[in-house]
Coordinates of C-alpha atoms in Angstrom, one line a residue:
X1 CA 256.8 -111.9 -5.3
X2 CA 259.9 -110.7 -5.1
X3 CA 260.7 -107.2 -7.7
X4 CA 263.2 -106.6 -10.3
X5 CA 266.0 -104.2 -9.5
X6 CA 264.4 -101.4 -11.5
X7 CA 261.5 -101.9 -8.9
X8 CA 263.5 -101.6 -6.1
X9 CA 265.3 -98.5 -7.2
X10 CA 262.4 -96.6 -8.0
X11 CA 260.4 -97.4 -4.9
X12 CA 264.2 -97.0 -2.9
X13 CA 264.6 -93.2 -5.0
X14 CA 261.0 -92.5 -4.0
X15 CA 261.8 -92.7 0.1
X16 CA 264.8 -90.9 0.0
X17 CA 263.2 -88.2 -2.1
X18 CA 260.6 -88.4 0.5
X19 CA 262.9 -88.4 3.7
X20 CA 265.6 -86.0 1.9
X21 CA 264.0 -84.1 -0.3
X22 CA 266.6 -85.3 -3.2
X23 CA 265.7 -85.5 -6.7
X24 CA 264.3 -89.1 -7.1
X25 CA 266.4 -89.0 -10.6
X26 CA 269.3 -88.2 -8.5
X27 CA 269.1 -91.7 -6.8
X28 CA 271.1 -94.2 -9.1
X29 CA 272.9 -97.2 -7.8
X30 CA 276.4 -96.1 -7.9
X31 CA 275.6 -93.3 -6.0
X32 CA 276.9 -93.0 -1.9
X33 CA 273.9 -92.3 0.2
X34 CA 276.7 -90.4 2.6
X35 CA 278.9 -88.9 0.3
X36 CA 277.1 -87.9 -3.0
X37 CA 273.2 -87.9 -1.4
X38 CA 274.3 -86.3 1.7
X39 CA 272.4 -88.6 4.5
X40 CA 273.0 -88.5 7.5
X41 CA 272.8 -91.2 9.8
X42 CA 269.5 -90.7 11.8
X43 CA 267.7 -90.2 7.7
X44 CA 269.4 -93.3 6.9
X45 CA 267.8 -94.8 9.2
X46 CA 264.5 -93.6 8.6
X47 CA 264.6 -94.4 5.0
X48 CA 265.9 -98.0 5.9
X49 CA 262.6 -98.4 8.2
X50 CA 260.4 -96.9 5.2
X51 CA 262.4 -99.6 3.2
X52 CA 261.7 -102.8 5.5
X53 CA 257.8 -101.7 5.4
X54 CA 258.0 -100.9 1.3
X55 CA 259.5 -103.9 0.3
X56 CA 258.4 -106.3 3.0
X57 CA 261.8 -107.3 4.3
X58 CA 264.2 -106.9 7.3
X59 CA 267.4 -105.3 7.3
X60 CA 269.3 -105.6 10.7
X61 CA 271.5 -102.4 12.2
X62 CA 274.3 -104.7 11.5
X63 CA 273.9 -104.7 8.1
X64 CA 272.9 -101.5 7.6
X65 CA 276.2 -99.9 7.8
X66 CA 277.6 -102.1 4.9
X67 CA 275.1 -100.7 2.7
X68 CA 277.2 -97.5 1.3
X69 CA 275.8 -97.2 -2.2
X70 CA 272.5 -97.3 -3.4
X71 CA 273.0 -100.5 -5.4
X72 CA 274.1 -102.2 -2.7
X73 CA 270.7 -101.5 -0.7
X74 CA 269.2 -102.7 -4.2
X75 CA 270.5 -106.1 -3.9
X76 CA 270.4 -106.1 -0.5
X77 CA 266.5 -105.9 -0.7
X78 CA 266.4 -108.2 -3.7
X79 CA 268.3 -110.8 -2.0
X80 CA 266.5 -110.6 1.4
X81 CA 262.6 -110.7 -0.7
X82 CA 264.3 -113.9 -2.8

């Protein structure tokens, strides 16, 4: 069953608080996981490995770079569990 948004972003917020040790509340969707979270590639890719197993879906390397803002990763997981 795929999850609302609100869902995604709280179980999204949750991982990066995890792997980063930002403030879940911090993680909103217009925020830049590079440039206002402060993730580096090698925790991106950690968190996008947590995300594939939380949310049951497959996000390619290719794709990962595209995904600059927390929304987008949102929708990017809400499309791919449609």
């Amino acid at each position: 069953m795929a999850q609302s948004e609100q869902e995604i972003l709280e179980g999204l917020a949750e991982i990066v608080n995890e792997e980063t040790g930002v403030d879940a509340k911090d993680v909103q969707p217009e925020k830049s996981f590079t440039e206002d979270l402060d993730i580096d590639s090698l925790s991106m890719m950690t968190i996008v490995v947590n995300a594939e197993e939380k949310f049951g879906v497959r996000i390619p390397d290719d794709d990962v770079k595209n995904l600059s803002t927390v929304g987008d990763a949102v929708k990017y997981i809400q499309n791919a569990q449609g």
